[in-house]
mmCIF file of N, CA, C and O in Angstrom:
data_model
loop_
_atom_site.group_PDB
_atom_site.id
_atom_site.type_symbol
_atom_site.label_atom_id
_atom_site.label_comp_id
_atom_site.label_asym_id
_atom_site.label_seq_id
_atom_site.Cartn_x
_atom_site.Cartn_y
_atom_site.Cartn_z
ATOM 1 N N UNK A 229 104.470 105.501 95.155
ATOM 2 C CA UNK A 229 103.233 104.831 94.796
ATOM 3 C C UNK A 229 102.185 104.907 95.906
ATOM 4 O O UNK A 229 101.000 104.651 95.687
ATOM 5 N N UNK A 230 102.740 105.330 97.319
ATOM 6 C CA UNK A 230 101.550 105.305 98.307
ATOM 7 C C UNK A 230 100.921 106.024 97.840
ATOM 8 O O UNK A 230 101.306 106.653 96.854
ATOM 9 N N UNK A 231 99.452 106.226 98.506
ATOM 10 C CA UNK A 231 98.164 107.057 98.626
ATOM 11 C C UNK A 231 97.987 107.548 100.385
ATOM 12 O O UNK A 231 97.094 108.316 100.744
ATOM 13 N N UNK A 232 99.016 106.938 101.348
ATOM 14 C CA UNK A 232 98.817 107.571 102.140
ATOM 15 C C UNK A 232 100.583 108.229 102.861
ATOM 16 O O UNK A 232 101.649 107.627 102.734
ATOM 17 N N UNK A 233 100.395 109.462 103.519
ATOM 18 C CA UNK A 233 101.276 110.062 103.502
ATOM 19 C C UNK A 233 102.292 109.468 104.619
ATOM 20 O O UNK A 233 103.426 109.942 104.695
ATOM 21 N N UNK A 234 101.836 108.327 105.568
ATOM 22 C CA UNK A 234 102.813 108.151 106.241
ATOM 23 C C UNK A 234 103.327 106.923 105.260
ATOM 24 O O UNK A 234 102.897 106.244 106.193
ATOM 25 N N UNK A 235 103.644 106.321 104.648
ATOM 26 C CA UNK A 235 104.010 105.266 104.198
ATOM 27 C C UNK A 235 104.809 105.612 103.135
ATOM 28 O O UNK A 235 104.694 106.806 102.863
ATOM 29 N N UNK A 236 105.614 104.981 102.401
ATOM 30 C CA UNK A 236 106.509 104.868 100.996
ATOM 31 C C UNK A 236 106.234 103.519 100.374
ATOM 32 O O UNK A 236 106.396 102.505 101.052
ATOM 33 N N UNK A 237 105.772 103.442 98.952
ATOM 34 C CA UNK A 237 105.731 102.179 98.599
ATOM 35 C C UNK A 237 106.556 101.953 97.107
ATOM 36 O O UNK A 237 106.533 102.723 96.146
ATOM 37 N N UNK A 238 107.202 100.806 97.209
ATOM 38 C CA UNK A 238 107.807 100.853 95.813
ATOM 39 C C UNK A 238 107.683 99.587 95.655
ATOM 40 O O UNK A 238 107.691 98.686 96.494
ATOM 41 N N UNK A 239 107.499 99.545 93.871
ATOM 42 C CA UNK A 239 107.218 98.961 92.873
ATOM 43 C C UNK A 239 108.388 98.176 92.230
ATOM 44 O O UNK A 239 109.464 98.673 91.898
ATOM 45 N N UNK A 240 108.023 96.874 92.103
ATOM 46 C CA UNK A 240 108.778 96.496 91.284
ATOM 47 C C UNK A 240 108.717 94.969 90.562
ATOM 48 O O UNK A 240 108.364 94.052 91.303
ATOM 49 N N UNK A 241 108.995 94.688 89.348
ATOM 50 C CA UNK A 241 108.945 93.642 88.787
ATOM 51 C C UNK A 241 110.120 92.561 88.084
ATOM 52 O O UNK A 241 110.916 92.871 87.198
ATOM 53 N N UNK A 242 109.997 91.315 88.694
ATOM 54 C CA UNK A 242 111.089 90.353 88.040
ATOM 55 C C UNK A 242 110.396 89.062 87.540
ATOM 56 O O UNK A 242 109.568 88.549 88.292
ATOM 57 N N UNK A 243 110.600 88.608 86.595
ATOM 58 C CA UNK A 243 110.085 87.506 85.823
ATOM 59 C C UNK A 243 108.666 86.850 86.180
ATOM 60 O O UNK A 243 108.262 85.810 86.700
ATOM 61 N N UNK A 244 108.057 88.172 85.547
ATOM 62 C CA UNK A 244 106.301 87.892 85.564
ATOM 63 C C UNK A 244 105.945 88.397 87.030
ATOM 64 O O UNK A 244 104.831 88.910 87.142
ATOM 65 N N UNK A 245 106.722 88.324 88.144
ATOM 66 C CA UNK A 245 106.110 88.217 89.314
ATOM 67 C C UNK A 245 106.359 90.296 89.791
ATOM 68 O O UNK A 245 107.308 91.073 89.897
ATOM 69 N N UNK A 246 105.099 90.343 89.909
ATOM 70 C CA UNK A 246 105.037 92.270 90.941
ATOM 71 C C UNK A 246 105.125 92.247 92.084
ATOM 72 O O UNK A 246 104.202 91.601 92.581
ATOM 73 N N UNK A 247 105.957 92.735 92.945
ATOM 74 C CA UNK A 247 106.274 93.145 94.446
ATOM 75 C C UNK A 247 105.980 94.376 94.778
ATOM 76 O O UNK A 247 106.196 95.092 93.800
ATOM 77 N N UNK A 248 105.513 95.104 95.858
ATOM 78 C CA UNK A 248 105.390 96.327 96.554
ATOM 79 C C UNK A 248 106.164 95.645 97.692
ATOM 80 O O UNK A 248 106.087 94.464 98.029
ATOM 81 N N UNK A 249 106.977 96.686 98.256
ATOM 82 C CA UNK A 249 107.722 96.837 99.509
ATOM 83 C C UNK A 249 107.089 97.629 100.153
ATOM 84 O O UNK A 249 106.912 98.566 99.374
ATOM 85 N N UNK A 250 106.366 97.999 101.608
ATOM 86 C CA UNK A 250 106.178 99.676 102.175
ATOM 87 C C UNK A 250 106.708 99.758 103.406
ATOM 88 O O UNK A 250 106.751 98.987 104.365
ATOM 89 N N UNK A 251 107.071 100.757 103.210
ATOM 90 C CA UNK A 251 108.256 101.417 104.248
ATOM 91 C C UNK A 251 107.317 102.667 104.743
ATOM 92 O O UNK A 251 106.520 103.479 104.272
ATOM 93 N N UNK A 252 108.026 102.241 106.216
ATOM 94 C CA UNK A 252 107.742 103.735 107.227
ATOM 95 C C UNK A 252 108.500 104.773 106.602
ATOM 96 O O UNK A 252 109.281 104.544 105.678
ATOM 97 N N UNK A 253 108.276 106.000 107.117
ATOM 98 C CA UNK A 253 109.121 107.362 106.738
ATOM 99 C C UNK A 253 110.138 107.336 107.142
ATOM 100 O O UNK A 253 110.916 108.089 106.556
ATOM 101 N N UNK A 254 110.784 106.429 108.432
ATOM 102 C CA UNK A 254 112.388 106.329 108.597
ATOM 103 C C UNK A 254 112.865 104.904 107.773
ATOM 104 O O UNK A 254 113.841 104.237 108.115
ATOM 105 N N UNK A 255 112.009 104.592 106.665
ATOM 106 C CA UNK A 255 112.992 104.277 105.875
ATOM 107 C C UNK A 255 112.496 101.939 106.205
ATOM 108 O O UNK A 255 112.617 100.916 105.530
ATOM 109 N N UNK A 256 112.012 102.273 107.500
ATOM 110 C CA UNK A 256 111.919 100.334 108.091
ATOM 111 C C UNK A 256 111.295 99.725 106.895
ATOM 112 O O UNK A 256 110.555 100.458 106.240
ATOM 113 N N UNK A 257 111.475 98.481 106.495
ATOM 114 C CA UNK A 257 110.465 97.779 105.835
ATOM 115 C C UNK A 257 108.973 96.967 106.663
ATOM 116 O O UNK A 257 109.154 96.082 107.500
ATOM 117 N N UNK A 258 108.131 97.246 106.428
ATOM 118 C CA UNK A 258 107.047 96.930 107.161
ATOM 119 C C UNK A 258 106.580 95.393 106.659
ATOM 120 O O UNK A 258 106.504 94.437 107.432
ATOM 121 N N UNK A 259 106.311 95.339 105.361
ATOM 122 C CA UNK A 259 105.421 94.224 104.716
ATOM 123 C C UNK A 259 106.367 94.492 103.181
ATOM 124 O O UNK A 259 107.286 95.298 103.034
ATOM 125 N N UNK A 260 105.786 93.515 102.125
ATOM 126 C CA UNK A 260 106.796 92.699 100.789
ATOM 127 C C UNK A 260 105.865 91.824 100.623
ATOM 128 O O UNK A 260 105.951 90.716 101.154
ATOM 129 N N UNK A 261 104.589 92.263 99.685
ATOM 130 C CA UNK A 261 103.578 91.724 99.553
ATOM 131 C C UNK A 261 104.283 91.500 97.821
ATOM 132 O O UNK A 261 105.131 92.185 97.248
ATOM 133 N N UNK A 262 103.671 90.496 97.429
ATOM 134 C CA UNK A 262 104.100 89.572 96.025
ATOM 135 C C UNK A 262 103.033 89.096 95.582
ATOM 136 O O UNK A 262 102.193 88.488 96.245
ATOM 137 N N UNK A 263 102.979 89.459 93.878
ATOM 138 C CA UNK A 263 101.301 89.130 93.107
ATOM 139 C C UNK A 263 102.374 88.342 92.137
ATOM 140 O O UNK A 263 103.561 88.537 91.875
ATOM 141 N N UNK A 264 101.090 87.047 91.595
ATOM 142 C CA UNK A 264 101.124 86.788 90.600
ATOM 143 C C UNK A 264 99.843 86.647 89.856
ATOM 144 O O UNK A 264 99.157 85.839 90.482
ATOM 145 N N UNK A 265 99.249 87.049 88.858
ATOM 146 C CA UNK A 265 98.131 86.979 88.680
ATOM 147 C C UNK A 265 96.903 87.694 89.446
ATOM 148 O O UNK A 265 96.548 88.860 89.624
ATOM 149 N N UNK A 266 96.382 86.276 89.848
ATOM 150 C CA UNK A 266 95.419 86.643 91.260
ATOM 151 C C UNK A 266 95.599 85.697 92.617
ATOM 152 O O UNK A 266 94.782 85.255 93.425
ATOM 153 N N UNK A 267 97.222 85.579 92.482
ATOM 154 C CA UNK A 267 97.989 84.986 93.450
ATOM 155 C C UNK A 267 98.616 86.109 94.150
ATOM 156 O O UNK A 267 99.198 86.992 93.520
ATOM 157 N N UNK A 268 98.493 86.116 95.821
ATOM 158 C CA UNK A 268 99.268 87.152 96.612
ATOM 159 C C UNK A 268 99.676 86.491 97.777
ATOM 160 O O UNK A 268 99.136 85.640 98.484
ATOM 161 N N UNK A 269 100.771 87.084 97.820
ATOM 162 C CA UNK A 269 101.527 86.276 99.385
ATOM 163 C C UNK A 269 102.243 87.604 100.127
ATOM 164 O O UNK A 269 102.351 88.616 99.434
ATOM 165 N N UNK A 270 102.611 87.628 101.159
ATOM 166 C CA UNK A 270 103.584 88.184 102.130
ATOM 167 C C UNK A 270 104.607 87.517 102.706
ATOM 168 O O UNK A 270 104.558 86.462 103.338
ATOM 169 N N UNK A 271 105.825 88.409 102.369
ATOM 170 C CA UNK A 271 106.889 88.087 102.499
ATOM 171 C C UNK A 271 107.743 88.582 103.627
ATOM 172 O O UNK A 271 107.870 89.806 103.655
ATOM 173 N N UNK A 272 108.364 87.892 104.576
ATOM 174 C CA UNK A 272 108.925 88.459 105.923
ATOM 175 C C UNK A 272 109.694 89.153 105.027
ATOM 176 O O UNK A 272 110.071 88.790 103.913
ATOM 177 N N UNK A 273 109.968 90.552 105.815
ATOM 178 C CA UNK A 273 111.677 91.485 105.568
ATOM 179 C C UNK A 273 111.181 92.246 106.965
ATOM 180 O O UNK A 273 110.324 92.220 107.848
ATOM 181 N N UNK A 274 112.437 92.983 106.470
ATOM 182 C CA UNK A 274 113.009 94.108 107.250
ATOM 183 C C UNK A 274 112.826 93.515 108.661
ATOM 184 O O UNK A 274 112.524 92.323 108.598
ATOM 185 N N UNK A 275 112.929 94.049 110.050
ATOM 186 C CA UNK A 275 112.816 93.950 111.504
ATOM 187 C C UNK A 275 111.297 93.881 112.039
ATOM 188 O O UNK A 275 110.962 93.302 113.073
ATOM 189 N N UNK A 276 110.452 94.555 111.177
ATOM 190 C CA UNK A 276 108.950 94.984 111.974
ATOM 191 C C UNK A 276 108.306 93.681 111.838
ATOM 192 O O UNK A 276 108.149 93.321 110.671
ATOM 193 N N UNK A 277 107.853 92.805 112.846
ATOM 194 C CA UNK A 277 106.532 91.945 112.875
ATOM 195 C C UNK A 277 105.737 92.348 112.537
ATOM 196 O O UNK A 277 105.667 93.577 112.551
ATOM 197 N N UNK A 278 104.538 91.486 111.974
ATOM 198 C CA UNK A 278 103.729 92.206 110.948
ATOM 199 C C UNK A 278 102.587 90.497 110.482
ATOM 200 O O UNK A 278 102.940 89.350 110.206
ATOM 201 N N UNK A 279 101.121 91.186 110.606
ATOM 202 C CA UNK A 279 100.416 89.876 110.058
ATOM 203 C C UNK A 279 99.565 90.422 108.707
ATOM 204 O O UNK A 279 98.917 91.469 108.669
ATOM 205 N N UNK A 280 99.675 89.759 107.955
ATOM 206 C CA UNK A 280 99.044 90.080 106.839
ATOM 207 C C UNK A 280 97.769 88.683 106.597
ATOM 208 O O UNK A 280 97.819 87.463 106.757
ATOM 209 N N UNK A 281 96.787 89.570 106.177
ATOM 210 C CA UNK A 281 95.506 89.048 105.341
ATOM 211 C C UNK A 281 95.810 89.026 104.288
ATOM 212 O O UNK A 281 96.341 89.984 103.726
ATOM 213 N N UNK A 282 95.489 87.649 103.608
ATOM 214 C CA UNK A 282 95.510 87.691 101.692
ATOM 215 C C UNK A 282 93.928 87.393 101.151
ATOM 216 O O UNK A 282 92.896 87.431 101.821
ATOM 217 N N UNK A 283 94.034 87.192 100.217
ATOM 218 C CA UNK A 283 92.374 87.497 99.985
ATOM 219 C C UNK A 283 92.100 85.442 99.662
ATOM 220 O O UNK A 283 91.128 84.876 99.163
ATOM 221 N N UNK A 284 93.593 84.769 100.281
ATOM 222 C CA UNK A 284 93.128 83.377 99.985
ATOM 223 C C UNK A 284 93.172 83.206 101.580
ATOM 224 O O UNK A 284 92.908 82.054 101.923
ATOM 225 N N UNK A 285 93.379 83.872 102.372
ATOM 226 C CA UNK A 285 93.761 83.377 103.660
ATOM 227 C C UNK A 285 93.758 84.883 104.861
ATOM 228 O O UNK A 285 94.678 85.535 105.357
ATOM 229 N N UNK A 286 92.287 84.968 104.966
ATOM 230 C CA UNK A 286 91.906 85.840 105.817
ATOM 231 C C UNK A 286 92.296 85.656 107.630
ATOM 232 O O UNK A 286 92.327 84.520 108.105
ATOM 233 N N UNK A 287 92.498 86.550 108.275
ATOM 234 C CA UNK A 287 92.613 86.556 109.417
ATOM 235 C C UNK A 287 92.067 88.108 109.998
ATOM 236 O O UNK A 287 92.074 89.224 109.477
ATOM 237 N N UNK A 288 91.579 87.581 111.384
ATOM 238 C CA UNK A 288 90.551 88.224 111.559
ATOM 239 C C UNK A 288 91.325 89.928 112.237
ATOM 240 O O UNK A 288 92.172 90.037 113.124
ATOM 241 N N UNK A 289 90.819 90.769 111.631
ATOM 242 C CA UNK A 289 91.314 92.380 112.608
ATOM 243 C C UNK A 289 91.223 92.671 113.688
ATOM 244 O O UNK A 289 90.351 91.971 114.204
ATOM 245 N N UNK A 290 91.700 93.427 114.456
ATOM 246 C CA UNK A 290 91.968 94.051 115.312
ATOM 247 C C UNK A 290 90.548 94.557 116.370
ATOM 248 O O UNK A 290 89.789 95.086 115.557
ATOM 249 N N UNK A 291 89.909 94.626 117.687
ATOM 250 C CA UNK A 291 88.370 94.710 117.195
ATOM 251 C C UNK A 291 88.720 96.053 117.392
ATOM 252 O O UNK A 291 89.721 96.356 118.041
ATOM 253 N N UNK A 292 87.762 97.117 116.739
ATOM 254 C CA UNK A 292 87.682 98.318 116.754
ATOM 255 C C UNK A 292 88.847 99.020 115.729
ATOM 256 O O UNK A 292 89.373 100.128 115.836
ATOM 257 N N UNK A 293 89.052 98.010 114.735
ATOM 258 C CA UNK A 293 90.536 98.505 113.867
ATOM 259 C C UNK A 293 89.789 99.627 112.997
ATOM 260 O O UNK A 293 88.586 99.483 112.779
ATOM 261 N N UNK A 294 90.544 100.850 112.448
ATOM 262 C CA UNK A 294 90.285 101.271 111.544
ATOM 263 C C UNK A 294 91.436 101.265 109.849
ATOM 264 O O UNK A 294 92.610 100.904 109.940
ATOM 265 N N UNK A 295 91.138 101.485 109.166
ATOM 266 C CA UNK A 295 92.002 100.870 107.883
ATOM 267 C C UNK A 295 92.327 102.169 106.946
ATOM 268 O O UNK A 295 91.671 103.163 106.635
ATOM 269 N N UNK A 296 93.102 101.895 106.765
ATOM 270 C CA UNK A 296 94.313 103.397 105.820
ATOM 271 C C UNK A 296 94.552 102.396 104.429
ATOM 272 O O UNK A 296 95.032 101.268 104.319
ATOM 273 N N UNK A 297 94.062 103.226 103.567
ATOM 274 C CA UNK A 297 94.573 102.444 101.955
ATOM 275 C C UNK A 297 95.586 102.682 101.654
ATOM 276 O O UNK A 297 95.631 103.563 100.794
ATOM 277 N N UNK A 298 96.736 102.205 102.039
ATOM 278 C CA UNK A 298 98.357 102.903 101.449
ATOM 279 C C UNK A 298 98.637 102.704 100.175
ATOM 280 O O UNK A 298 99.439 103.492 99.674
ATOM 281 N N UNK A 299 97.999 101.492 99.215
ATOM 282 C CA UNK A 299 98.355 101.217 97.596
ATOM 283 C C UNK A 299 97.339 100.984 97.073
ATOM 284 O O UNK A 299 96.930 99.823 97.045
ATOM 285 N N UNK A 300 96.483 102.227 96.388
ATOM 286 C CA UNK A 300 95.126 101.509 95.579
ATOM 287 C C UNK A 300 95.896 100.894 93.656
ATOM 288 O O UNK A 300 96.729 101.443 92.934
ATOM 289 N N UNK A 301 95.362 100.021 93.534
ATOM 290 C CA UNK A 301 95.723 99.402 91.939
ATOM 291 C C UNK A 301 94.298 99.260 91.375
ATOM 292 O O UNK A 301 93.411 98.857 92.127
ATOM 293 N N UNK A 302 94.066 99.523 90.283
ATOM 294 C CA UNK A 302 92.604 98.370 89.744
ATOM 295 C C UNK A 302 92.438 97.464 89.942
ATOM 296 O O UNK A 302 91.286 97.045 89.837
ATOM 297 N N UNK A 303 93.555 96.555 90.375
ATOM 298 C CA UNK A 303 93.561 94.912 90.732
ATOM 299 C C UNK A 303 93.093 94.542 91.803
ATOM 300 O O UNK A 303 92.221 93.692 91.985
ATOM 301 N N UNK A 304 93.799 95.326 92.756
ATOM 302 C CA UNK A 304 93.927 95.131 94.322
ATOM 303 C C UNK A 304 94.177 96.494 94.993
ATOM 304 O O UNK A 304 94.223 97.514 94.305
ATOM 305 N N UNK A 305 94.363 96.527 96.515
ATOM 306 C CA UNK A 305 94.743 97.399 97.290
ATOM 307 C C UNK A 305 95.387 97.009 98.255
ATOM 308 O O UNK A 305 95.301 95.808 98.509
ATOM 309 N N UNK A 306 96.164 97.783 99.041
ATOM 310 C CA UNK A 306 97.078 97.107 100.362
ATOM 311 C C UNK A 306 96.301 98.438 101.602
ATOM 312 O O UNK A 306 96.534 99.638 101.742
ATOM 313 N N UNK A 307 95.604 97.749 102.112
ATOM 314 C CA UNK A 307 95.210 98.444 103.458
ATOM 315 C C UNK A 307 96.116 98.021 104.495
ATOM 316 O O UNK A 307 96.574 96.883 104.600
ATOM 317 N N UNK A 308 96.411 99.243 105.448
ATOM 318 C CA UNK A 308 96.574 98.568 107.143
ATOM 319 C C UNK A 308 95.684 98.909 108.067
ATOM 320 O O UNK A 308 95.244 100.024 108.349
ATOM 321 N N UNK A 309 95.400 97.636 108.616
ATOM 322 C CA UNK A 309 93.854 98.157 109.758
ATOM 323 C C UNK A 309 94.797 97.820 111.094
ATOM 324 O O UNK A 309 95.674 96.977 111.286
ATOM 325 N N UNK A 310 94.166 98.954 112.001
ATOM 326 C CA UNK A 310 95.186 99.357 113.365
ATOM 327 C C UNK A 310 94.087 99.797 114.404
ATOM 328 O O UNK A 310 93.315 100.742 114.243
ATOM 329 N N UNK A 311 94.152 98.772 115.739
ATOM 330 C CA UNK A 311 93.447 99.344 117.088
ATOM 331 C C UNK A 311 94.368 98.842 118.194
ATOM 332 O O UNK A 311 94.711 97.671 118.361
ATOM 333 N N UNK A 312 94.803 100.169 119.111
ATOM 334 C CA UNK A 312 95.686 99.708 120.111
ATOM 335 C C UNK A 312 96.638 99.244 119.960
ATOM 336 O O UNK A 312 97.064 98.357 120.700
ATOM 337 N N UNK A 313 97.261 99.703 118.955
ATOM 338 C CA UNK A 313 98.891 99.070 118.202
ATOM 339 C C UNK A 313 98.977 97.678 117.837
ATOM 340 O O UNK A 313 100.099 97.214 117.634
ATOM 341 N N UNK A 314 98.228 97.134 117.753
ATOM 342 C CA UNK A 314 97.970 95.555 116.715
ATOM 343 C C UNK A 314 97.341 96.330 115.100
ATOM 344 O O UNK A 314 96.444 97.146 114.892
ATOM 345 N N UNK A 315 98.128 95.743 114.349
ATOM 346 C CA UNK A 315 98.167 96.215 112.747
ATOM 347 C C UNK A 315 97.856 94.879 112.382
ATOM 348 O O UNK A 315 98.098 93.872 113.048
ATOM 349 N N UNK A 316 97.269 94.948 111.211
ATOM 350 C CA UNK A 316 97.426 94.054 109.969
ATOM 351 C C UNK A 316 97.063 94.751 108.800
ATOM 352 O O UNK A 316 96.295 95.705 108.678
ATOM 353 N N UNK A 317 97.895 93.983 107.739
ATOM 354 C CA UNK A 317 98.093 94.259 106.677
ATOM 355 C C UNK A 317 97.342 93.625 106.084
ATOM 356 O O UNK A 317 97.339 92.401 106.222
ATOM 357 N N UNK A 318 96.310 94.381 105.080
ATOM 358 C CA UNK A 318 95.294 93.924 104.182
ATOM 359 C C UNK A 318 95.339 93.650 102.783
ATOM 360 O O UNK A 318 95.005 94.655 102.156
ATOM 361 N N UNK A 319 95.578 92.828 102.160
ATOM 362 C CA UNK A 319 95.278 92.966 100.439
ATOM 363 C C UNK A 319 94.163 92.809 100.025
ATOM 364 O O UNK A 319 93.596 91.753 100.305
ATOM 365 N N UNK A 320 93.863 93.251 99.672
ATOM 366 C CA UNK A 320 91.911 93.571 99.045
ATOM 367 C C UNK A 320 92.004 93.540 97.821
ATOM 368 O O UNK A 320 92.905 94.162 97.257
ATOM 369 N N UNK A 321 91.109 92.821 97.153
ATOM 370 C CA UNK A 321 90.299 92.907 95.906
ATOM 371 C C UNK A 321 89.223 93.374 95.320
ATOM 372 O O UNK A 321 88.557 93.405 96.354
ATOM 373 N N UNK A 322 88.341 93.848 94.347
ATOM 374 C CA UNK A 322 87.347 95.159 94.196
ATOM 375 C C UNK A 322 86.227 93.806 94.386
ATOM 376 O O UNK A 322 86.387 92.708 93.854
ATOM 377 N N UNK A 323 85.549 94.034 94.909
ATOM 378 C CA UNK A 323 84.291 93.496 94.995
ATOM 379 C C UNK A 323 84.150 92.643 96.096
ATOM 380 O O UNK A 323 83.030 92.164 96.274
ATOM 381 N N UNK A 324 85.691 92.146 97.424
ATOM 382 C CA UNK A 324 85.294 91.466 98.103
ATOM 383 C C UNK A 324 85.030 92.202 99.765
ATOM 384 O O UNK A 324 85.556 93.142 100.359
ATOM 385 N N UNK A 325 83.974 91.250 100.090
ATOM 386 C CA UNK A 325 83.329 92.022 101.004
ATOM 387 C C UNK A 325 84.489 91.734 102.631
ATOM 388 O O UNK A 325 84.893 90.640 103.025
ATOM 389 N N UNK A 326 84.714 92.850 103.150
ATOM 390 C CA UNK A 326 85.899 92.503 104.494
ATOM 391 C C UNK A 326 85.344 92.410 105.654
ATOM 392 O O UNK A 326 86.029 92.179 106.650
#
């Protein structure tokens, strides 16, 4: 499901609720972002620390970050914005301004 080539993302659904997992190319879990609706959260896994932005609970980037779209949807998108090895993980919505 990625759109970008370093990443793997998979899909999946259990009782109403959609998950993306994305994984590095050796396989780590990075982020386990969870929709319901126009409800989104992040979910600790795998070993990698990791801060995620939701579109209810912004935190501020990296300064000088630039951003890779790894999951575009019509709904949403999962960016990671990265300067000097501080990442965050973005969920975006179409029309909101970042």
């Amino acid at each position: 499901m990625s759109h970008d080539p370093n990443w793997v993302v998979y899909g999946f659904e259990r009782d109403g609720i959609s998950y993306y997992q994305v994984n590095d190319l050796a396989g780590r879990v990075h982020v386990v972002v969870g929709r319901a609706g126009d409800t989104f959260w992040a979910l600790p896994a795998g070993d990698v620390p990791f801060r995620a932005s939701l579109p209810s609970r912004r935190v501020s980037l990296p300064d000088g970050a630039t951003g890779a779209v790894v999951l575009r949807q019509p709904e949403f998108s999962i960016l990671r914005y990265e300067a000097s090895g501080d990442a965050v993980w973005s969920i975006e919505v179409p029309g909101e301004v970042r």
